[in-house]
CSV table of C-alpha atoms in Angstrom, one decimal:
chain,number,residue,atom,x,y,z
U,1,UNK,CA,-37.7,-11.1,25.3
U,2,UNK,CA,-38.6,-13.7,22.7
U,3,UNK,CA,-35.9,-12.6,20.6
U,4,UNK,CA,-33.1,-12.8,23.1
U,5,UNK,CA,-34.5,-16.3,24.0
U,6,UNK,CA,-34.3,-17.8,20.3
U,7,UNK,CA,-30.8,-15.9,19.8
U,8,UNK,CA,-29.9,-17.5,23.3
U,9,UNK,CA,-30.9,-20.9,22.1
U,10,UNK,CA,-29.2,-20.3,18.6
U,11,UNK,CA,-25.9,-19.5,19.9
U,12,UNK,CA,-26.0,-22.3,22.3
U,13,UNK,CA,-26.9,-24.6,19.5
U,14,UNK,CA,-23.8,-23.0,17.3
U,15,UNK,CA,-21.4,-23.7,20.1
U,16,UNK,CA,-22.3,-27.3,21.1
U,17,UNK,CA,-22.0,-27.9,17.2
U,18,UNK,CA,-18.6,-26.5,17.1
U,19,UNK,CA,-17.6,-27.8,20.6
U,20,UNK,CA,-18.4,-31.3,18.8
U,21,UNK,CA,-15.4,-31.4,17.0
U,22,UNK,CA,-13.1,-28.2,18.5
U,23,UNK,CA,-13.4,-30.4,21.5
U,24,UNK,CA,-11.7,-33.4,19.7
U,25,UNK,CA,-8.3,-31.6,18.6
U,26,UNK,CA,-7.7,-29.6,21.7
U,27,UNK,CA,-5.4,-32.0,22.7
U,28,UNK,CA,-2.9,-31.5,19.4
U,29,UNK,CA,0.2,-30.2,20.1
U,30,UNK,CA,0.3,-26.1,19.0
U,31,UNK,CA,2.1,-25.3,15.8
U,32,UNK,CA,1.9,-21.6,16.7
U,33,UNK,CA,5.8,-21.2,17.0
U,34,UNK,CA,6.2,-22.3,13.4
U,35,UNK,CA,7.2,-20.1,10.5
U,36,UNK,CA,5.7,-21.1,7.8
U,37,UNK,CA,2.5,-23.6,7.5
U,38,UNK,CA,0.3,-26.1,5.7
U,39,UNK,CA,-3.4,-25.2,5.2
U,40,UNK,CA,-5.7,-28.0,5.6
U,41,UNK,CA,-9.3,-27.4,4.1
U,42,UNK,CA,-12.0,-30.3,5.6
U,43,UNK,CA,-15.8,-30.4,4.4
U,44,UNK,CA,-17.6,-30.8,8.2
U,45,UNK,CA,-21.6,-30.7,8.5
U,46,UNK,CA,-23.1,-30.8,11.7
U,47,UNK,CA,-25.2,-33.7,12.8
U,48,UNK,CA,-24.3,-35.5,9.7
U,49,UNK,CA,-22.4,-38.9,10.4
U,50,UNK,CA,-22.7,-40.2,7.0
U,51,UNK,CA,-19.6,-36.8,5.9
U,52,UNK,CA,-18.3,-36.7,9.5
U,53,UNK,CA,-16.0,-39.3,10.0
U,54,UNK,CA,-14.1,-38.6,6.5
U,55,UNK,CA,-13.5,-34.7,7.7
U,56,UNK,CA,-12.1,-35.9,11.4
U,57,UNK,CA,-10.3,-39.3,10.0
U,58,UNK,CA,-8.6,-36.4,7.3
U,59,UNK,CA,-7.9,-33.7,9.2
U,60,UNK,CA,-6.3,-36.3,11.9
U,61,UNK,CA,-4.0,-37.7,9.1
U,62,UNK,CA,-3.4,-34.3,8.5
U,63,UNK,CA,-2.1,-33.6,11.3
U,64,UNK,CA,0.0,-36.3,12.1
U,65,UNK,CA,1.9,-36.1,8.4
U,66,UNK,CA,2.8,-32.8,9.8
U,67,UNK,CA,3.6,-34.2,13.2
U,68,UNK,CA,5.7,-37.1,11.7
U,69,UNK,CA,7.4,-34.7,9.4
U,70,UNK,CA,8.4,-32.7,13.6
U,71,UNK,CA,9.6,-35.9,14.5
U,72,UNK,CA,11.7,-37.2,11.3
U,73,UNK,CA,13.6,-33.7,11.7
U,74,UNK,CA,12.5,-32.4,8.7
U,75,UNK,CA,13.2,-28.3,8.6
U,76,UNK,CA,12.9,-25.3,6.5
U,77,UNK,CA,15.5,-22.9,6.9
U,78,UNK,CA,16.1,-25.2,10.5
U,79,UNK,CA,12.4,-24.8,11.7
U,80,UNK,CA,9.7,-27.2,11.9
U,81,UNK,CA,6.3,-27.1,9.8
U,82,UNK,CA,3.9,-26.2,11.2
U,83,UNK,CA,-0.2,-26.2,10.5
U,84,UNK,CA,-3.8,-24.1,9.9
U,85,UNK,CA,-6.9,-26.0,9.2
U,86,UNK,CA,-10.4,-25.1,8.4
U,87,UNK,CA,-13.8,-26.7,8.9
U,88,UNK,CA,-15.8,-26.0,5.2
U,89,UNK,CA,-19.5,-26.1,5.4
U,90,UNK,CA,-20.1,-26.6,1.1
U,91,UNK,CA,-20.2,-22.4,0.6
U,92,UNK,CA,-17.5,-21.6,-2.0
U,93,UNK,CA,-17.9,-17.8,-0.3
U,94,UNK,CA,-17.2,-19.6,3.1
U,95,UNK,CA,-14.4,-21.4,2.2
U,96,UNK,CA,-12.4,-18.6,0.1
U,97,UNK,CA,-12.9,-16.2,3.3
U,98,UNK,CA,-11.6,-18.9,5.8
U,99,UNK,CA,-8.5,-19.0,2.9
U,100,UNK,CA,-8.3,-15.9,2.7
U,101,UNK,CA,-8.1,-15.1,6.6
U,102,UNK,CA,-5.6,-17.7,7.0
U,103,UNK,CA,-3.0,-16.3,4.0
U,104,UNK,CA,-3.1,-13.1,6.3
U,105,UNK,CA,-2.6,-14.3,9.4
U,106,UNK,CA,0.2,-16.7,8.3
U,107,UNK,CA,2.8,-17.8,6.1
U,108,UNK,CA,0.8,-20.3,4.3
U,109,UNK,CA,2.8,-22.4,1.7
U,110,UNK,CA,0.7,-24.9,0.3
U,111,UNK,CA,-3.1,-26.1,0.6
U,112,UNK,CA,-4.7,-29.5,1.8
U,113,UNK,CA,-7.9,-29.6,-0.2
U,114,UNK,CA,-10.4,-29.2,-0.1
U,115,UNK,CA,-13.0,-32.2,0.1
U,116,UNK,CA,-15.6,-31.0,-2.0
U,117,UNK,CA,-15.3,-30.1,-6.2
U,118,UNK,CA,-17.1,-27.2,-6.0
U,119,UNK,CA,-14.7,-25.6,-3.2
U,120,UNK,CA,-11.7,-26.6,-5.3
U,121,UNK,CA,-12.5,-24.8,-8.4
U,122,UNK,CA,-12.9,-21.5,-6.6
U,123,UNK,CA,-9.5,-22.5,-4.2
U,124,UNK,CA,-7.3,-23.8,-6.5
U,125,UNK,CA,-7.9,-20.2,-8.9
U,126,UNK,CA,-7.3,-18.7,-5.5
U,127,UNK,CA,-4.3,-20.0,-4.8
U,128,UNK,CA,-2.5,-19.8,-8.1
U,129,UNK,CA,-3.4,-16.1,-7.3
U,130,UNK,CA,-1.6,-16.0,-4.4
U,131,UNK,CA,1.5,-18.8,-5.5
U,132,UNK,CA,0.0,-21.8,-3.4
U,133,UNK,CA,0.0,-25.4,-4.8
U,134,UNK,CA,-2.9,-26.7,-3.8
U,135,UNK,CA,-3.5,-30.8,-3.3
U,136,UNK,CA,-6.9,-32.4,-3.1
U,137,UNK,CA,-7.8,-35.7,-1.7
U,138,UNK,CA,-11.4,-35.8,-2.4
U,139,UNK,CA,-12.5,-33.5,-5.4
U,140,UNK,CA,-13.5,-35.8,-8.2
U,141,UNK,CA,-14.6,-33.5,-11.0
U,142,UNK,CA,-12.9,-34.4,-14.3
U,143,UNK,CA,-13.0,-30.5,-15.2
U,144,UNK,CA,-10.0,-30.2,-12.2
U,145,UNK,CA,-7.9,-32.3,-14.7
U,146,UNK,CA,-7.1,-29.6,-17.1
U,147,UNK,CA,-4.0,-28.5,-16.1
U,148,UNK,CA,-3.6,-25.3,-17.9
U,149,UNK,CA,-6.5,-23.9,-15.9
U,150,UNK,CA,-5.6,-25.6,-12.7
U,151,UNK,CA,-1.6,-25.6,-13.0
U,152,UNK,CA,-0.9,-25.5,-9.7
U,153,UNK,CA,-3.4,-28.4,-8.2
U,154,UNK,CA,-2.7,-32.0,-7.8
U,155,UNK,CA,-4.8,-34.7,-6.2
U,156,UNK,CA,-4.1,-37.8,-4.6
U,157,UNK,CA,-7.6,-39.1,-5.2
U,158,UNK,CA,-8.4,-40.6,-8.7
U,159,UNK,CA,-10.7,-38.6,-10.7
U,160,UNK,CA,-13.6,-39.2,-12.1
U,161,UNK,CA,-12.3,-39.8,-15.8
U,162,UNK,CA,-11.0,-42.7,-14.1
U,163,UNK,CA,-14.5,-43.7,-12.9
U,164,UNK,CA,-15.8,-43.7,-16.3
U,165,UNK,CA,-13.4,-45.3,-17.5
U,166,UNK,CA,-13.7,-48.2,-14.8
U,167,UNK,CA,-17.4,-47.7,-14.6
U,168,UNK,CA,-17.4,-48.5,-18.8
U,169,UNK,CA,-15.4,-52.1,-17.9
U,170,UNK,CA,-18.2,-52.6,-15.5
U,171,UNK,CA,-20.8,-52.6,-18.2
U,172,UNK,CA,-18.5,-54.6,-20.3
U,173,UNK,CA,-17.8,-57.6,-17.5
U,174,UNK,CA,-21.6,-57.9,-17.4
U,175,UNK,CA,-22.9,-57.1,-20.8
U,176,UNK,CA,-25.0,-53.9,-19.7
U,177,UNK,CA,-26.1,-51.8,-22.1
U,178,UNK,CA,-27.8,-49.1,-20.9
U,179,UNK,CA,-28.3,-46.9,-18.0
U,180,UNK,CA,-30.0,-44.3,-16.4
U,181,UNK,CA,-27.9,-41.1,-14.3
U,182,UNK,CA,-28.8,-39.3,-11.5
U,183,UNK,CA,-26.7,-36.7,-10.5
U,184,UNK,CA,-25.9,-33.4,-8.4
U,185,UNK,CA,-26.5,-30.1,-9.5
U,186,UNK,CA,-22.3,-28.9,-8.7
U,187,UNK,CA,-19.4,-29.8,-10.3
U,188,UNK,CA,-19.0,-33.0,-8.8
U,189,UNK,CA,-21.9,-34.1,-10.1
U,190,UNK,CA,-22.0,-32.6,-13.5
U,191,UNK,CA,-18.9,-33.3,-14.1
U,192,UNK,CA,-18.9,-36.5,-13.5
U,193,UNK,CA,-22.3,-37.2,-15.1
U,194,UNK,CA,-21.1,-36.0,-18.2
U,195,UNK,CA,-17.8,-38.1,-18.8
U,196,UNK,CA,-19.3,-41.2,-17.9
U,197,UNK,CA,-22.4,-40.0,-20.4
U,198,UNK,CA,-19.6,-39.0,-23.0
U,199,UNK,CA,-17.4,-42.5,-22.3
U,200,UNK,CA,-20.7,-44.5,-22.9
U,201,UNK,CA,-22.3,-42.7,-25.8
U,202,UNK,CA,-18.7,-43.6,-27.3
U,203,UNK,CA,-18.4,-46.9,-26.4
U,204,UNK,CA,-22.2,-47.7,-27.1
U,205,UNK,CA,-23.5,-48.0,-24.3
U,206,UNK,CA,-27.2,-45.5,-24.0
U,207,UNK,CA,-27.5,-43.5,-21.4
U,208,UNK,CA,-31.3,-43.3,-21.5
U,209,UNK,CA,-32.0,-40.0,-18.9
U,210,UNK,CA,-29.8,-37.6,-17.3
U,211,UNK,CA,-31.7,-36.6,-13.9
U,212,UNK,CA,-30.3,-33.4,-11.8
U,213,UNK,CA,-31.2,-33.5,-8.2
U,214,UNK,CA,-30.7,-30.1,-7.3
U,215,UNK,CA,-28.5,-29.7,-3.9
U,216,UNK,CA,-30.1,-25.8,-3.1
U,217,UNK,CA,-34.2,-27.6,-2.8
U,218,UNK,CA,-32.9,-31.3,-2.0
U,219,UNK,CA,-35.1,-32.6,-4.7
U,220,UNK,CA,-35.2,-34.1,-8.2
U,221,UNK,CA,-36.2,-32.2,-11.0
U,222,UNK,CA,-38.7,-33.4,-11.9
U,223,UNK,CA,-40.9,-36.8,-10.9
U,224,UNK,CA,-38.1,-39.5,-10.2
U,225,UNK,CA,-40.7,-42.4,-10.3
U,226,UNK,CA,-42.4,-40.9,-14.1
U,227,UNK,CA,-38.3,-41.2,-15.2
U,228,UNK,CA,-37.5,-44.4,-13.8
U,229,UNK,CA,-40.2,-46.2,-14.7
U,230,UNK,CA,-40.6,-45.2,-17.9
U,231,UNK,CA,-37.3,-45.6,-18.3
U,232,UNK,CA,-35.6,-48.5,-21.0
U,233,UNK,CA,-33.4,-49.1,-18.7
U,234,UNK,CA,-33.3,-50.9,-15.4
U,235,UNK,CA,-30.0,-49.5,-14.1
U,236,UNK,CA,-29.5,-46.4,-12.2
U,237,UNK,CA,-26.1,-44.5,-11.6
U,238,UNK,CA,-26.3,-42.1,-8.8
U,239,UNK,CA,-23.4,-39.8,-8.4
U,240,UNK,CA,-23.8,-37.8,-5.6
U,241,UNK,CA,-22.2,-36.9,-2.0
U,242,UNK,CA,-23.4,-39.1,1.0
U,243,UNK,CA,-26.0,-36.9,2.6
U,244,UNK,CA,-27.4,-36.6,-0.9
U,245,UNK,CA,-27.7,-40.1,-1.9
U,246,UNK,CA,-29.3,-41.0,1.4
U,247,UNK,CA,-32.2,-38.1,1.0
U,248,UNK,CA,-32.5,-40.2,-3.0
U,249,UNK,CA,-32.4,-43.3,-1.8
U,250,UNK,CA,-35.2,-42.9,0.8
U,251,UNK,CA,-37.4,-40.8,-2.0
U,252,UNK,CA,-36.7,-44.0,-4.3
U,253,UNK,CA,-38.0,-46.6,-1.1
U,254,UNK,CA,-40.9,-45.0,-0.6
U,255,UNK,CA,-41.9,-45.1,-4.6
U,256,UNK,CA,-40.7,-48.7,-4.7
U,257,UNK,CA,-38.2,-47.8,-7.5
U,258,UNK,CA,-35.3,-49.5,-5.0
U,259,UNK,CA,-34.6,-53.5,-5.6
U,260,UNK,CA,-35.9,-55.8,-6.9
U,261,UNK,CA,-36.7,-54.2,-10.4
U,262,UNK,CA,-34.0,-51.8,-10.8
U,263,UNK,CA,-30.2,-52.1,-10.0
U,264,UNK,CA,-28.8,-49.3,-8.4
U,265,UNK,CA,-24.8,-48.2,-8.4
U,266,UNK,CA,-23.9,-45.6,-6.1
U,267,UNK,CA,-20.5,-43.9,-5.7
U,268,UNK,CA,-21.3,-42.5,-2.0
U,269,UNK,CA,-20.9,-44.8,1.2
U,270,UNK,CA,-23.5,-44.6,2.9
U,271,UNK,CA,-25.0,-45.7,6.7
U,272,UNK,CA,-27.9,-47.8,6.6
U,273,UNK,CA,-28.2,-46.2,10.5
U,274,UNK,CA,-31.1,-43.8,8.8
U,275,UNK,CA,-33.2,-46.2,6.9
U,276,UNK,CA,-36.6,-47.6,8.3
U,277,UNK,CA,-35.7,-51.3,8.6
U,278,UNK,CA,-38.9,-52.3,6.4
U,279,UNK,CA,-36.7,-50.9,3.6
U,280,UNK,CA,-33.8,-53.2,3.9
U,281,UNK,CA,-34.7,-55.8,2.0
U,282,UNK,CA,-35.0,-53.5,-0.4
U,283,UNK,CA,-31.2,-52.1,-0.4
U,284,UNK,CA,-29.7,-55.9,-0.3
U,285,UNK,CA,-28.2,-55.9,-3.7
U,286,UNK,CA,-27.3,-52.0,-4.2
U,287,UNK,CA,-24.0,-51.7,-5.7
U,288,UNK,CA,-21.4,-49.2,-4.4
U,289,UNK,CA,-18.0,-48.2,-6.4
U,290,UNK,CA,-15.6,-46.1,-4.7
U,291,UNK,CA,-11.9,-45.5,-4.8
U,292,UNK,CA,-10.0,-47.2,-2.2
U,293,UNK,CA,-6.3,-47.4,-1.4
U,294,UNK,CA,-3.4,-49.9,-2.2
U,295,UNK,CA,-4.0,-52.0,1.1
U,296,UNK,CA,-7.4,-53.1,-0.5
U,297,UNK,CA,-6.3,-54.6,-3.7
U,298,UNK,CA,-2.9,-55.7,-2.8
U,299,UNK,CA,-0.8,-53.1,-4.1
U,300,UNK,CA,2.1,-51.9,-2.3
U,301,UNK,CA,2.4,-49.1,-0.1
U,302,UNK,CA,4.4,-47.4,2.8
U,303,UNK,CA,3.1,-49.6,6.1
U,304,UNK,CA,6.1,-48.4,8.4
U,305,UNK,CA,4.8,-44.4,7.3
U,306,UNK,CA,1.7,-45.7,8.2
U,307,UNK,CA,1.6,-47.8,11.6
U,308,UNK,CA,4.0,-44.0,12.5
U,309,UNK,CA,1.2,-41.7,11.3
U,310,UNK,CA,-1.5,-43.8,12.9
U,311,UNK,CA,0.6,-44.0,16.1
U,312,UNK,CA,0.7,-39.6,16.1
U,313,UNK,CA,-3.6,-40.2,15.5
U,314,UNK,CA,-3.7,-42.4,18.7
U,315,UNK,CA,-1.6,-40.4,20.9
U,316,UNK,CA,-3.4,-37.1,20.7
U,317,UNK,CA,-6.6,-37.9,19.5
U,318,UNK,CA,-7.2,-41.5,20.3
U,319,UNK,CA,-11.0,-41.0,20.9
U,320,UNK,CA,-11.5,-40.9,17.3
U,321,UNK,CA,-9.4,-43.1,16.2
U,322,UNK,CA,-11.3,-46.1,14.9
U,323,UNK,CA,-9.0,-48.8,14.4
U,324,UNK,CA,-6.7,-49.5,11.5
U,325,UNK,CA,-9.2,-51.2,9.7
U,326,UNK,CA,-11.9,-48.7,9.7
U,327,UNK,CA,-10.3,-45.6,8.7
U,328,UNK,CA,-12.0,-43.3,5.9
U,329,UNK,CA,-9.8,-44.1,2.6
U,330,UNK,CA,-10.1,-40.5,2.3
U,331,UNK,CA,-7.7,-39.7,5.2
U,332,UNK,CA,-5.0,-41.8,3.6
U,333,UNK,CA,-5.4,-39.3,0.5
U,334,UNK,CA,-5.3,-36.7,2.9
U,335,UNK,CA,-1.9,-37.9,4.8
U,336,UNK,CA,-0.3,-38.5,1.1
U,337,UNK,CA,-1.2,-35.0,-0.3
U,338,UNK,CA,0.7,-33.8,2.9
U,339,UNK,CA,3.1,-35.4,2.8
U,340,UNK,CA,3.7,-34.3,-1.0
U,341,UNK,CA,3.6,-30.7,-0.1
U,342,UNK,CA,6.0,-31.8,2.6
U,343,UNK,CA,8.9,-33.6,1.0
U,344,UNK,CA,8.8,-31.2,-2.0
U,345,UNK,CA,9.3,-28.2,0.3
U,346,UNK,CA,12.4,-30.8,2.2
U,347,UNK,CA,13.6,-31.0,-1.7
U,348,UNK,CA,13.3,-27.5,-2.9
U,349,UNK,CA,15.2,-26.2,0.5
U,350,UNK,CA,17.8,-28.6,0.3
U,351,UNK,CA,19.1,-27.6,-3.6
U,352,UNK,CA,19.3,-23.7,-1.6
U,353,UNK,CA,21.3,-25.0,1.4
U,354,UNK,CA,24.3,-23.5,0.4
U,355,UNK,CA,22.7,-20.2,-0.6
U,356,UNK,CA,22.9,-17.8,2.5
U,357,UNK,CA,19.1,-16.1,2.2
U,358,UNK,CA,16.0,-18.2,3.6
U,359,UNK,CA,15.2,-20.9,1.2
U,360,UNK,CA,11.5,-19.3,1.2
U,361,UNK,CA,10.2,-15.8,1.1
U,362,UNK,CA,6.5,-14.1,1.0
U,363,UNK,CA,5.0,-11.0,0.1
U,364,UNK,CA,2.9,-10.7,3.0
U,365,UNK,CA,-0.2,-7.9,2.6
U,366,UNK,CA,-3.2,-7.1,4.9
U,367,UNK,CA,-5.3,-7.9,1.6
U,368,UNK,CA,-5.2,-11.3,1.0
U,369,UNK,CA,-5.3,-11.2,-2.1
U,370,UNK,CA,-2.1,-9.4,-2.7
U,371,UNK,CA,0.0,-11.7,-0.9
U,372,UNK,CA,2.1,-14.1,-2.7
U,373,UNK,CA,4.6,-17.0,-1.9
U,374,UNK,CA,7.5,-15.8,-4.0
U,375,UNK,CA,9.0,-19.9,-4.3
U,376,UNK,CA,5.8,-20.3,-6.2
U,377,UNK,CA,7.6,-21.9,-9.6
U,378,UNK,CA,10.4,-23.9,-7.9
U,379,UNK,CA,8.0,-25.7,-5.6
U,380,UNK,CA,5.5,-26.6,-8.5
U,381,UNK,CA,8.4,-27.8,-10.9
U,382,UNK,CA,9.2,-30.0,-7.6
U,383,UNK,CA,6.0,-31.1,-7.1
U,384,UNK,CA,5.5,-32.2,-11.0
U,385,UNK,CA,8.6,-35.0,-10.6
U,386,UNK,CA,7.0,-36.1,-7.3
U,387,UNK,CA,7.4,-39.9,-6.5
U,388,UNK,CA,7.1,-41.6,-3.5
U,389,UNK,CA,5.2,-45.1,-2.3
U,390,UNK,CA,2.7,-43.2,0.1
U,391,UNK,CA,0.4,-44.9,3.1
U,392,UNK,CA,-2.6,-45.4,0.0
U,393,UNK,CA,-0.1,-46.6,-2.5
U,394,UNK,CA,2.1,-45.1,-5.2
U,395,UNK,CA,1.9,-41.5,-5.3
U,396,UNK,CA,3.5,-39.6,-8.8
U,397,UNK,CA,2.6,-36.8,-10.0
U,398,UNK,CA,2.7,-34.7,-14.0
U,399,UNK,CA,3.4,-31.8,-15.5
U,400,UNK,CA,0.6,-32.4,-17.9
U,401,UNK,CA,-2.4,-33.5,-16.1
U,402,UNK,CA,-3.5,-32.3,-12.3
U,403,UNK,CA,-4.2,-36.1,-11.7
U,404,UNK,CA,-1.4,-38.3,-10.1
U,405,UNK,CA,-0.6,-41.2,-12.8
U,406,UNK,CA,-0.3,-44.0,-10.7
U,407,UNK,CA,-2.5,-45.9,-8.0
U,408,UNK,CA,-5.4,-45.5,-8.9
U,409,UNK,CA,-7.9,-48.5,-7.1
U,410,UNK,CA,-11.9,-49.2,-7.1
U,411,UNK,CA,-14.0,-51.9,-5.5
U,412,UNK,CA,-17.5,-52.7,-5.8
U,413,UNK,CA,-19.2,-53.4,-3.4
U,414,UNK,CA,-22.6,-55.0,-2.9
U,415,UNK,CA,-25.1,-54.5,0.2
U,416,UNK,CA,-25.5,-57.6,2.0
U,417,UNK,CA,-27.3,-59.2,4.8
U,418,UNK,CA,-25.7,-59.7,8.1
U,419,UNK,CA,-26.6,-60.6,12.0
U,420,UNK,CA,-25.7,-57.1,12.4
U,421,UNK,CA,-28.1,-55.7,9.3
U,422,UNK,CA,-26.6,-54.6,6.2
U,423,UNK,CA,-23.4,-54.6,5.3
U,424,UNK,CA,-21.4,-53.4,2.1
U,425,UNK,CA,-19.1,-56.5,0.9
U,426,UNK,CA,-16.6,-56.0,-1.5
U,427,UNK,CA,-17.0,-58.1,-4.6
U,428,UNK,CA,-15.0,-56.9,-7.5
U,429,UNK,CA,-11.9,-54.4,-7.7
U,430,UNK,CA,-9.8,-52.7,-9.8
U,431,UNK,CA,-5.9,-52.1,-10.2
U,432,UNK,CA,-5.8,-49.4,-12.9
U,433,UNK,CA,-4.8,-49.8,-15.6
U,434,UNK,CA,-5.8,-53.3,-15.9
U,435,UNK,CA,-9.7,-54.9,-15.3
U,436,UNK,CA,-12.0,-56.1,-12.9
U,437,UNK,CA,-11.3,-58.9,-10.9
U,438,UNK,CA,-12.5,-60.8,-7.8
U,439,UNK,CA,-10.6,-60.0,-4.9
């Protein structure tokens, strides 16, 4: 009897979880009656605000890119696009099953995502398998870059060899010269650990410790107070995912190893929501650098594709729509790697429109893994020459590197006091390839 009880309360428990967001996008149009698809991929952990917001603000944007492509008229073969998506919980396993049941059930013709690194590695192999481009808007890892072993992924977020690089002019506007890494055991983490560790050593800047904090025991390796403190250094680089950096930061509080000794740069937003108030005092002066989108920094991008994609957002999912200003940049990367797929499909359909067969065809299989989208070539040669001024900025992609190679923006921003509590304010940013300046 105890046993039905606990699985009672367990499957009750697994559907108010997924009811918590299901509920929010039962109100999206269907894009059953479509022929072919997009395949969105969105990192979502329950009861977890701090990743939330970026997986519902993305897979919204998502979904109106493919609603605004319905309403500009854009057709394959003279039928709308039409869209899958996928809630990712971090398991690479997870996320290559969810892929994998979604090639089979329809015609899939490119992938959105994923969020995380580590999911991208094992999807982006997966679709080159199976002739899918595949277009990230989160993962980071500067390992993603080499295009010979990812030839068929772009990204519409900078990566990480870019945060080095920006990181590296940091130091340099304020004369630091050493530092102290703590990082995630995955390939965001490691990856990004080591080029900034590589970029320093080069540049001469001493990267005193290399700390893992590994994401399967939610713990350092190690004693985090013996390293810092005994540490030459007084500034810490922690490169890490939100939920992450909060469980680090609060071990860091309660050792005192948090302001006003040692200077801490994080790459994660994070919500102060979760920290015991004694601690904020603490936290005023924390540094966070992220990537962030034209809009920021001045640069130009597409506001009409905008105000009409955040117009689709409002009308069917206006509950979690939270105002222009506070949308996750993330979703903007999300909407532009869309929209990529999108208008490369428009442009590979159009040079066929005087051939008399369908401008796409599939070898569809029961096993995943032996289906294929046969316009596999065309579409990446397509997608190599794209160009367009996208709702984050300018969007242009290479045949020689998975990484667009243009757009790329940062600001720091530095935890401040308000009547409200803290607040991250922006203080520096960056407009690559150029330097640091104040906004």
């Amino acid at each position: 009897m105890l046993f039905f009880l606990s699985f009672r309360c367990i499957l009750i428990y697994i559907i108010l979880v997924q009811s918590n967001i299901d509920n929010i996008v039962s109100i999206w149009p269907s894009s059953n009656s479509s022929d072919i698809h997009l395949l969105g991929l969105f990192y979502y952990t329950p009861n977890v605000s701090d990743n939330n917001h970026l997986s519902i603000h993305a897979r919204a944007m998502f979904k109106s890119a493919v609603l605004l492509s319905n309403q500009y008229n854009i057709t394959i073969d003279g039928k709308l696009i039409g869209w899958k998506d996928r809630l990712t919980n971090g398991d690479v396993i997870d996320v290559l099953s969810d892929t994998c049941l979604s090639v089979s059930q329809s015609n899939i013709v490119g992938i959105v995502g994923p969020t995380l690194s580590r999911e991208t590695v094992l999807i982006s192999s997966f679709g080159k398998k199976l002739g899918l481009p595949v277009i990230s808007y989160a993962a980071t890892d500067p390992d993603l870059s080499d295009v010979t072993i990812y030839p068929n992924l772009h990204r519409t977020v900078p990566s990480d060899n870019t945060a080095a690089s920006v990181l590296l002019k940091l130091f340099n506007r304020f004369n630091w010269k050493s530092c102290l890494i703590i990082y995630q055991n995955d390939a965001f983490g490691s990856g990004a650990a080591k080029t900034i560790n590589d970029v320093f050593n080069i540049s001469g800047i001493r990267v005193a410790q290399m700390v893992i904090y590994d994401i399967a025991t939610n713990s350092i390796r190690g004693d985090m107070r013996t390293y810092l403190v005994n540490s030459p250094s007084r500034i810490v680089i922690l490169w890490a995912e939100s939920i992450y950096t909060s469980l680090i930061l609060k071990d860091a509080l309660d050792s005192n190893l948090v302001g006003p000794f040692f200077t801490w740069i994080i790459n994660s937003k994070i919500s102060f929501n979760s920290f015991d108030k004694k601690y904020h005092q603490n936290l005023i002066g924390m540094l966070l650098i992220e990537p962030v989108i034209g809009s920021v920094v001045n640069a130009p991008y597409n506001i009409e594709l905008l105000h009409a994609a955040y117009n689709i957002w409002q009308k069917y999912e206006n509950e979690t729509y939270p105002g222009s200003t506070n949308v996750d940049y993330y979703a903007l990367f999300a909407f532009d790697a869309t929209w990529a797929l999108i208008k490369s499909l428009e442009k590979l359909c159009s040079s066929k429109i005087n051939n008399s067969s369908s401008c796409l065809s599939f070898h569809s299989s029961s096993f995943c893994f032996d289906s294929r989208f046969n316009q596999y070539d065309s579409l990446l040669s397509i997608l190599a020459r794209t160009n367009f001024l996208g709702v984050s900025g300018s969007i242009e992609f290479s045949e020689n590197v998975t990484d667009q190679i243009s757009g790329s923006y940062y600001s720091l921003k530095n935890v401040q006091p308000s009547v409200d509590g803290l607040n991250f304010v922006s203080v520096l940013e960056y407009f690559d390839p150029g330097n640091w300046r104040v906004p």
